[in-house]
CSV table of C-alpha atoms and ligand atoms in Angstrom, one decimal:
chain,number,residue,atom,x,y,z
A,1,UNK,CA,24.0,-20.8,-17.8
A,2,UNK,CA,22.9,-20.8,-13.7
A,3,UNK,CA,19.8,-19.1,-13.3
A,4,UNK,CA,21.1,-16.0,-11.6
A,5,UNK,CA,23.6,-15.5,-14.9
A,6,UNK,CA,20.5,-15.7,-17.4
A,7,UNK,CA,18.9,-12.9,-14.8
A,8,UNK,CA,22.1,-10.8,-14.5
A,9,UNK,CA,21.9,-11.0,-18.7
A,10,UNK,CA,18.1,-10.0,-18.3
A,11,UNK,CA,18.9,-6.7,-16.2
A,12,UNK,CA,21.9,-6.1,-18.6
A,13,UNK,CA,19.5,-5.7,-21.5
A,14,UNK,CA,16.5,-4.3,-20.3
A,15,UNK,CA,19.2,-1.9,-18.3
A,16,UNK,CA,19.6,-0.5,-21.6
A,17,UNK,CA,16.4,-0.2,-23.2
A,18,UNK,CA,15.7,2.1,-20.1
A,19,UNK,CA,19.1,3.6,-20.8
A,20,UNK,CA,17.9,5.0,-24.4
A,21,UNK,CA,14.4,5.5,-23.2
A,22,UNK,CA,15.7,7.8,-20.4
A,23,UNK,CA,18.4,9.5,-23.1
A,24,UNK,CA,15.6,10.2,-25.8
A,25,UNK,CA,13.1,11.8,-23.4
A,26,UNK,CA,15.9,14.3,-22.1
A,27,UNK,CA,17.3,17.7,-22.6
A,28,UNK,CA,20.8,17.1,-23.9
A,29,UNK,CA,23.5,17.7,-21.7
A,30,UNK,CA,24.4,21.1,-23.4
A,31,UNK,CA,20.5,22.7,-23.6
A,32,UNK,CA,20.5,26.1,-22.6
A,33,UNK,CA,20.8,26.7,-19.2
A,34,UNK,CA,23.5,24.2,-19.3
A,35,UNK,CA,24.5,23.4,-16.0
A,36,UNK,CA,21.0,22.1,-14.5
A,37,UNK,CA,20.8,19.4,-17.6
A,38,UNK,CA,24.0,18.5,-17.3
A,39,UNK,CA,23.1,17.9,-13.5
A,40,UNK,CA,20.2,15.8,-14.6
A,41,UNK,CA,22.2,13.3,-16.7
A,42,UNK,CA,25.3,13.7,-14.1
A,43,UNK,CA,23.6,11.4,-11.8
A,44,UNK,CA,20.7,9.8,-14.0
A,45,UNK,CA,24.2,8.3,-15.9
A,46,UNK,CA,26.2,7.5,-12.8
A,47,UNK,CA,25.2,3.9,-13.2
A,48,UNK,CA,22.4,3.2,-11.1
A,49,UNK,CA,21.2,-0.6,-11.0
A,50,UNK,CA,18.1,0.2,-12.4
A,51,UNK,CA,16.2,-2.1,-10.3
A,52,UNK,CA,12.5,-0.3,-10.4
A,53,UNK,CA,12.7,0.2,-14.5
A,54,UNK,CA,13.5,-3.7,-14.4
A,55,UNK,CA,11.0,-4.3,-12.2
A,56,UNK,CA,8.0,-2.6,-13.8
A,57,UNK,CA,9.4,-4.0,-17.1
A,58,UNK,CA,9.6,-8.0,-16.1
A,59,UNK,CA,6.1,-7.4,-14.4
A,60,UNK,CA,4.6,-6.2,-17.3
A,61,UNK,CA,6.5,-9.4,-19.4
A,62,UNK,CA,5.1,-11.5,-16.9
A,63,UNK,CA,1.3,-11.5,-18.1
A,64,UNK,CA,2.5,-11.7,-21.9
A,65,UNK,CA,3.5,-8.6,-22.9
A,66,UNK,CA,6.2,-8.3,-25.5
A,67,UNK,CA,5.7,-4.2,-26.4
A,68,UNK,CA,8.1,-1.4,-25.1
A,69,UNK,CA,4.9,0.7,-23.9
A,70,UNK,CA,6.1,0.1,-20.8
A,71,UNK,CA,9.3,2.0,-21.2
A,72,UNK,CA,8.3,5.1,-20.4
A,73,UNK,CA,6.8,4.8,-16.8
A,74,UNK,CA,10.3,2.3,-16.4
A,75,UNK,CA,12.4,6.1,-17.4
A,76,UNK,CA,9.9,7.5,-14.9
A,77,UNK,CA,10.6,5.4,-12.1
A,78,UNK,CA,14.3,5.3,-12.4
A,79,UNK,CA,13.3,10.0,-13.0
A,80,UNK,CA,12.0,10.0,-9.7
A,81,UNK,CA,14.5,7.8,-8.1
A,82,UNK,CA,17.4,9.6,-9.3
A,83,UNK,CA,15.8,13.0,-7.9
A,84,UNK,CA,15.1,11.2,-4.4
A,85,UNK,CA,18.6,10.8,-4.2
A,86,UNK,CA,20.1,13.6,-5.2
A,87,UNK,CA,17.7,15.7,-2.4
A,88,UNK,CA,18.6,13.3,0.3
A,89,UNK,CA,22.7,13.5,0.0
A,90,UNK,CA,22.1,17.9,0.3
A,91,UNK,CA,23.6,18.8,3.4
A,92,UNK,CA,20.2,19.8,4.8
A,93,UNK,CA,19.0,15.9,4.0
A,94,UNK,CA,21.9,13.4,4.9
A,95,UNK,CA,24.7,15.3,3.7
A,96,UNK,CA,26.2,12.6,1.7
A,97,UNK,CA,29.5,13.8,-0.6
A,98,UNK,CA,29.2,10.5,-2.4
A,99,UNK,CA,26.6,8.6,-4.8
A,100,UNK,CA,27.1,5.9,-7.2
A,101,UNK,CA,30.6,5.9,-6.9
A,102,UNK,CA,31.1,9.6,-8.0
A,103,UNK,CA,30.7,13.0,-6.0
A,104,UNK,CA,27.0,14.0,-5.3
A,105,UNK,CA,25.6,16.1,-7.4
A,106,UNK,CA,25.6,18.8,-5.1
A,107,UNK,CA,29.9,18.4,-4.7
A,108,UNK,CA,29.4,19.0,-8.3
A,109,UNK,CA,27.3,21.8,-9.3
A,110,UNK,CA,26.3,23.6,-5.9
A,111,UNK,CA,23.5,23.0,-3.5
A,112,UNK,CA,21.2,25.5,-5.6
A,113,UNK,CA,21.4,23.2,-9.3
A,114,UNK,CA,21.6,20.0,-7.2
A,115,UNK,CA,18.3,21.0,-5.7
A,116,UNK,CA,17.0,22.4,-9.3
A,117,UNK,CA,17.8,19.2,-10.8
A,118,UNK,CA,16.0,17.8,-8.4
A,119,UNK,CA,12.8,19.4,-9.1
A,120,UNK,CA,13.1,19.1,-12.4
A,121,UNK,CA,13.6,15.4,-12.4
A,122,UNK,CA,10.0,15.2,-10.5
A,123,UNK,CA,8.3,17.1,-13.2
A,124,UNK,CA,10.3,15.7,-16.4
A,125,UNK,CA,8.8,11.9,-14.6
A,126,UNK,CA,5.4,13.3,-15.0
A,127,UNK,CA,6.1,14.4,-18.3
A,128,UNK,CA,7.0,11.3,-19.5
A,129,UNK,CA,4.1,9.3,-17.9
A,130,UNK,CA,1.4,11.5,-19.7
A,131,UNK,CA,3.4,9.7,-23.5
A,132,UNK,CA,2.6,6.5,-22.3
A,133,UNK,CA,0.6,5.0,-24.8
A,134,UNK,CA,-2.9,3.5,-23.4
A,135,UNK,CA,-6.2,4.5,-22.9
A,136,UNK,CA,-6.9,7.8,-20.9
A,137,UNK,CA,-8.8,6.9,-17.9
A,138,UNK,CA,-5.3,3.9,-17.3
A,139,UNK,CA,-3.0,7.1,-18.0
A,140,UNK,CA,-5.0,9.1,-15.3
A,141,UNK,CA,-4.8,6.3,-12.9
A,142,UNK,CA,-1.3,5.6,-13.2
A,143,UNK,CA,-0.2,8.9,-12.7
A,144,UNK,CA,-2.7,9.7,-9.7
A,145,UNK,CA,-0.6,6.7,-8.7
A,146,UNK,CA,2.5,7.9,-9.1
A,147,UNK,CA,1.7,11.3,-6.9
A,148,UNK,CA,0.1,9.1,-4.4
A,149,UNK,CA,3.2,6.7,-4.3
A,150,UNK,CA,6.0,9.8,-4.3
A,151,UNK,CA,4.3,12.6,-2.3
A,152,UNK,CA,3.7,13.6,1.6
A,153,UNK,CA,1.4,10.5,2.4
A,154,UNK,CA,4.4,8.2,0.1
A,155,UNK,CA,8.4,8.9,-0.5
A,156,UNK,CA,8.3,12.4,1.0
A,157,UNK,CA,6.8,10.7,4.4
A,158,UNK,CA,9.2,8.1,4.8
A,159,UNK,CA,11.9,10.8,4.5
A,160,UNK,CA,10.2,13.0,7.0
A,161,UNK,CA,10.3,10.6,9.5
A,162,UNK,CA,13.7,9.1,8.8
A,163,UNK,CA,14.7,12.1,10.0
A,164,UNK,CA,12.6,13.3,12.4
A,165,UNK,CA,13.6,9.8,14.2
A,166,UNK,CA,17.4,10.4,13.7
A,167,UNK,CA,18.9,9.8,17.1
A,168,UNK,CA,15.8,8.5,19.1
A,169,UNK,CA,14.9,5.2,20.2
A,170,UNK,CA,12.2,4.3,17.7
A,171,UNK,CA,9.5,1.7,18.0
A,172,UNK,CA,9.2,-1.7,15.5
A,173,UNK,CA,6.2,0.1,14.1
A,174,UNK,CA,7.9,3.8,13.2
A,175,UNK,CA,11.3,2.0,11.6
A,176,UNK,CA,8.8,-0.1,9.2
A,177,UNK,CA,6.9,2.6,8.7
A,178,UNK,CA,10.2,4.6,7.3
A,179,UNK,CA,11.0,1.6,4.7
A,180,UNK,CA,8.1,0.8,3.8
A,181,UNK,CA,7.2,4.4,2.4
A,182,UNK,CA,10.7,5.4,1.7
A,183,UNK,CA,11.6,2.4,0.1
A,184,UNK,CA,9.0,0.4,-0.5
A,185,UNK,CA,6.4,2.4,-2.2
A,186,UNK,CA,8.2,3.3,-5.4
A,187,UNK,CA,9.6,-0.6,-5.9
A,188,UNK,CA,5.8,-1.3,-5.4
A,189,UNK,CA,5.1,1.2,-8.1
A,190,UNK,CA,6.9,-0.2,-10.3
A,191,UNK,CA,5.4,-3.3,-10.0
A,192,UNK,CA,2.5,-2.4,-9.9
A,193,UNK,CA,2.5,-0.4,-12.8
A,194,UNK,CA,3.8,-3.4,-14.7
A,195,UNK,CA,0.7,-5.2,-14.0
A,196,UNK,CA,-1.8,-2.3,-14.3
A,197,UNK,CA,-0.1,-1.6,-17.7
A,198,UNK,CA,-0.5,-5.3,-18.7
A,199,UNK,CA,-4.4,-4.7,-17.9
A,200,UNK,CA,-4.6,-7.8,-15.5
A,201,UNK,CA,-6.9,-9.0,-13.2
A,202,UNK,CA,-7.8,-7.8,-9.1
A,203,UNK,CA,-6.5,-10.9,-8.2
A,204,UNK,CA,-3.4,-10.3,-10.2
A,205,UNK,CA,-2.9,-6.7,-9.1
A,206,UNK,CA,-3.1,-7.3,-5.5
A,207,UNK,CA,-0.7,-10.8,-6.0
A,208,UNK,CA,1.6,-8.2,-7.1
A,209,UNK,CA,0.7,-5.4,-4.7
A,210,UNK,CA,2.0,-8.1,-1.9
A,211,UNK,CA,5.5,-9.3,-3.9
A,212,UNK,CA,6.4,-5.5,-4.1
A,213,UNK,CA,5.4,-4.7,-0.7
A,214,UNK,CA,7.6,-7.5,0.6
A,215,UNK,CA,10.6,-6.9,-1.8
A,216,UNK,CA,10.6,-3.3,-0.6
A,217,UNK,CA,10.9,-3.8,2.6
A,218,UNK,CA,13.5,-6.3,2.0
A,219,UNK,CA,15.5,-4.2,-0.1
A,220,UNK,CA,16.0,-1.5,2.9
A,221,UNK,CA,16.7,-4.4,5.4
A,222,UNK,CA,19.5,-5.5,2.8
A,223,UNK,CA,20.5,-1.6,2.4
A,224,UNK,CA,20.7,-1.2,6.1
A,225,UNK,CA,22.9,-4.7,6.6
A,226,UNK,CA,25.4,-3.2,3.7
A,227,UNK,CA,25.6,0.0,5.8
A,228,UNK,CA,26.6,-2.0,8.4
A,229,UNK,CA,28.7,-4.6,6.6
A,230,UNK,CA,29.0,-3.5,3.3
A,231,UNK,CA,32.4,-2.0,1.8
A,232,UNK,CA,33.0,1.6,0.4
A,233,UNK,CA,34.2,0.4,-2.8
A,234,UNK,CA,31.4,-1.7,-3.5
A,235,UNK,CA,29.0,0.2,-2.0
A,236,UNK,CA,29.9,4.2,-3.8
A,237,UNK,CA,29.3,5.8,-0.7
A,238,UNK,CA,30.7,5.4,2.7
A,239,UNK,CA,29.6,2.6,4.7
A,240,UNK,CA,28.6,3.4,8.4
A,241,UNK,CA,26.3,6.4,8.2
A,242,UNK,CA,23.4,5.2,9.7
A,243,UNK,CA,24.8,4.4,13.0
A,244,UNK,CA,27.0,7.9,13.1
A,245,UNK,CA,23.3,9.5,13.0
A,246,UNK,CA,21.3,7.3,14.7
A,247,UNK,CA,19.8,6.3,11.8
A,248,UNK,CA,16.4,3.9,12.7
A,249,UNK,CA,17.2,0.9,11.0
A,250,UNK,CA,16.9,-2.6,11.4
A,251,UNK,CA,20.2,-3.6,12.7
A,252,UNK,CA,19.9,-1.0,15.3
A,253,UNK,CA,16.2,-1.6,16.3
A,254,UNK,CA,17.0,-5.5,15.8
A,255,UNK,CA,20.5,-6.5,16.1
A,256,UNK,CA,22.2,-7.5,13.0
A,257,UNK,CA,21.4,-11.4,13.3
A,258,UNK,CA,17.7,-10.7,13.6
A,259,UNK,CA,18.0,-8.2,10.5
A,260,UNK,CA,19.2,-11.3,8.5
A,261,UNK,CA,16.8,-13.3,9.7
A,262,UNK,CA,14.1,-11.2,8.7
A,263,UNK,CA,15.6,-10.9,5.1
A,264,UNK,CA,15.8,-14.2,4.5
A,265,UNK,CA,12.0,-14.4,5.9
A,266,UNK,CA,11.0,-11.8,3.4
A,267,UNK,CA,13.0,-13.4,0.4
A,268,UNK,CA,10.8,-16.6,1.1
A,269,UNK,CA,8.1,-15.0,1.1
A,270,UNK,CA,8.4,-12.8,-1.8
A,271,UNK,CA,9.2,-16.2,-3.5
A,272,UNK,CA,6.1,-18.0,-2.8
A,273,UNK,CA,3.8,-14.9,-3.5
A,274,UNK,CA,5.4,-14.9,-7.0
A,275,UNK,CA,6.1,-18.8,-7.9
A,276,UNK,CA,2.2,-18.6,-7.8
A,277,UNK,CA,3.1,-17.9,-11.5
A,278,UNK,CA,5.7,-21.0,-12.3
A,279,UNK,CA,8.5,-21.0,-14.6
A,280,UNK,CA,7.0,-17.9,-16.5
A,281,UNK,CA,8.2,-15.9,-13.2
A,282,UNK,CA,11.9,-17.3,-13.0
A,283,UNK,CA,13.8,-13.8,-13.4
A,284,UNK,CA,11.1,-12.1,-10.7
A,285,UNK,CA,12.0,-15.3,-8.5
A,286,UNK,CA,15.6,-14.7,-8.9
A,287,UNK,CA,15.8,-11.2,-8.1
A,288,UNK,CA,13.9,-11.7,-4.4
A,289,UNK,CA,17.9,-13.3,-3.9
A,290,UNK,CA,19.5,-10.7,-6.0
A,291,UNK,CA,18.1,-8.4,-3.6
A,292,UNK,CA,18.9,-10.6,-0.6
A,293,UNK,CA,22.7,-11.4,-1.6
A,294,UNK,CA,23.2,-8.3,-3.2
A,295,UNK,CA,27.0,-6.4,-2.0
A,296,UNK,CA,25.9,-3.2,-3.5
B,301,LIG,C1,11.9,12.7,-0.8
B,301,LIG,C2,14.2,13.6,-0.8
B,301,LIG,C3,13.3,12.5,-0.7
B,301,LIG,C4,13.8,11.3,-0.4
B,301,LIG,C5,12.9,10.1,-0.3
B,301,LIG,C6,14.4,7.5,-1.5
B,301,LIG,C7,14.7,8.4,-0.4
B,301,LIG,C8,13.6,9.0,0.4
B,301,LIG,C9,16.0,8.8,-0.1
B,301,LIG,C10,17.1,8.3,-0.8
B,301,LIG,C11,18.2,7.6,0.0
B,301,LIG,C12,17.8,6.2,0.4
B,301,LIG,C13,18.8,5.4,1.2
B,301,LIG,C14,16.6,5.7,0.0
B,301,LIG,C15,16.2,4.4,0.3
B,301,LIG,C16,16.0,3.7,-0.9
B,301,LIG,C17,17.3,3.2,-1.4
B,301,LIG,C18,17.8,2.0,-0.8
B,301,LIG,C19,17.9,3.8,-2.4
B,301,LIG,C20,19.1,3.3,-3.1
B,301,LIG,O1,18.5,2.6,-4.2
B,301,LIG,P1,19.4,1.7,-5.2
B,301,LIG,O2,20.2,0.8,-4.4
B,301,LIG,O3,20.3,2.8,-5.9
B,301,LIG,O4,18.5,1.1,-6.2
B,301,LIG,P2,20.9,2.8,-7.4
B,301,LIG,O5,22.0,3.8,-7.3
B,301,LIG,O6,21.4,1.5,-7.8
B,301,LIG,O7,19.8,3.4,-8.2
């Protein structure tokens, strides 16, 4: 088996531990009032990649962990996600009809449960992080974290000024200031959480501060090339958007070429920050060209 098979195995599996993990901690689909839990697993089940869960989990792996305690801030993660995306395809956000392959949630079950769902998502996250099984002052920590990560000065303020940069010409500094809180933060989260979780070392936790900051930002570059290369089929949702709104991006800001570049700059360096570790960091090494290669 190549390396990037025995990874691809790796996210298979751990893909569904988080699977059941999210399953157990939710409503069913059919809990009274119906339609906003069935908008919940609508797009929490679309089939995401579930690259933050894998992240945090592998992280956490990394400094000899073997216990699932870490499941429940991976079902967080992917919580928080899936609510960031349903918000940003309502026609006030980006107005995007498709997700994952399948209608947004909002072509679904209306603007108002789309936008519920949403909400709820954000608080069912926090929920779950408060079962996570460690000592109370870790638990306060990490979910201080997780606000920090997620809210105005995090998620929310990387999607304020996407948008309030939509159609201007906007400098190096205000495009990586976009990915690297709209994008960025919650992949650094993740692995973050993985090593605070795993109890490690300063040293440790700001090794790994670095490798998510750097894989963040070169999983937007990636997600801006694939708007501009990238196919509909591939990608479940239409290709193209970001230059039809002036979208500040790297190709734009850049040129396409230059956008590559700087991937591959970021995979490398990603790589080096983690190899730090040796063989014991093969799948984390791997997906820096996952991320990098990726058509979807
Ligand atoms: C606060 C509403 C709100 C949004 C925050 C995350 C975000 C900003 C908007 C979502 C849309 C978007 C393009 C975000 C950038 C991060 C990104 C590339 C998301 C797509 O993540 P994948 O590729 O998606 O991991 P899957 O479907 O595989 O989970």
């Amino acid at each position: 088996m190549t390396k990037m098979m025995r990874l691809k195995k790796d996210v298979k599996e751990k893909r569904e531990l988080v699977n059941i993990t999210i399953d157990r901690f939710l409503p069913r689909k059919d809990e009274y009032p119906k339609m906003v839990h069935k908008a919940i697993r609508y797009t929490l089940f679309a089939g995401g990649k579930r690259i933050r869960p894998y992240l945090a989990v592998t992280v956490y792996q990394l400094f000899g962990k073997i216990d699932k305690k870490i499941l429940p801030i991976a079902a967080a993660l992917e919580l928080i996600h899936t609510y960031s995306l349903i918000h940003d395809d309502l026609p006030d956000m980006d107005n995007d009809d498709y997700r994952r392959g399948k209608l947004a949630s909002h072509k679904i079950f209306g603007e108002d449960i789309a936008l519920l769902a949403g909400d709820a998502l954000i608080i069912e996250a926090f929920k779950i992080l408060n079962t996570v099984d460690v000592k109370s002052k870790t638990k306060i920590n990490l979910i201080k974290e997780f606000a920090e990560f997620t809210g105005d000065m995090g998620l929310i303020a990387g999607q304020a000024v996407d948008i309030e940069s939509e159609e201007k010409s906007v400098s190096r500094k205000t495009v990586d200031f976009i990915h690297q809180n709209k994008t960025a933060k919650l992949i650094t989260a993740a692995v973050r959480f993985g090593a605070i979780l795993a109890d490690t070392s300063e040293e440790d936790l700001r090794r790994i501060t670095e490798f998510g900051e750097t894989i963040g930002l070169l999983f937007q570059i990636v997600d801006d090339i694939l708007d501009v290369e990238g196919s509909k089929q591939k990608l479940g949702k239409r290709p193209g958007f970001d230059a039809v709104h002036g979208k500040a991006t790297y190709p734009k800001i850049f040129g396409l070429e230059n956008a590559k570049a700087k991937a591959e700059e970021l995979k490398n360096k990603a790589q080096t920050i983690i190899s730090f570790y040796g063989s014991k960091a093969e799948f984390l090494k791997k997906i820096c060209t996952y991320i990098t290669t990726r058509e979807f």
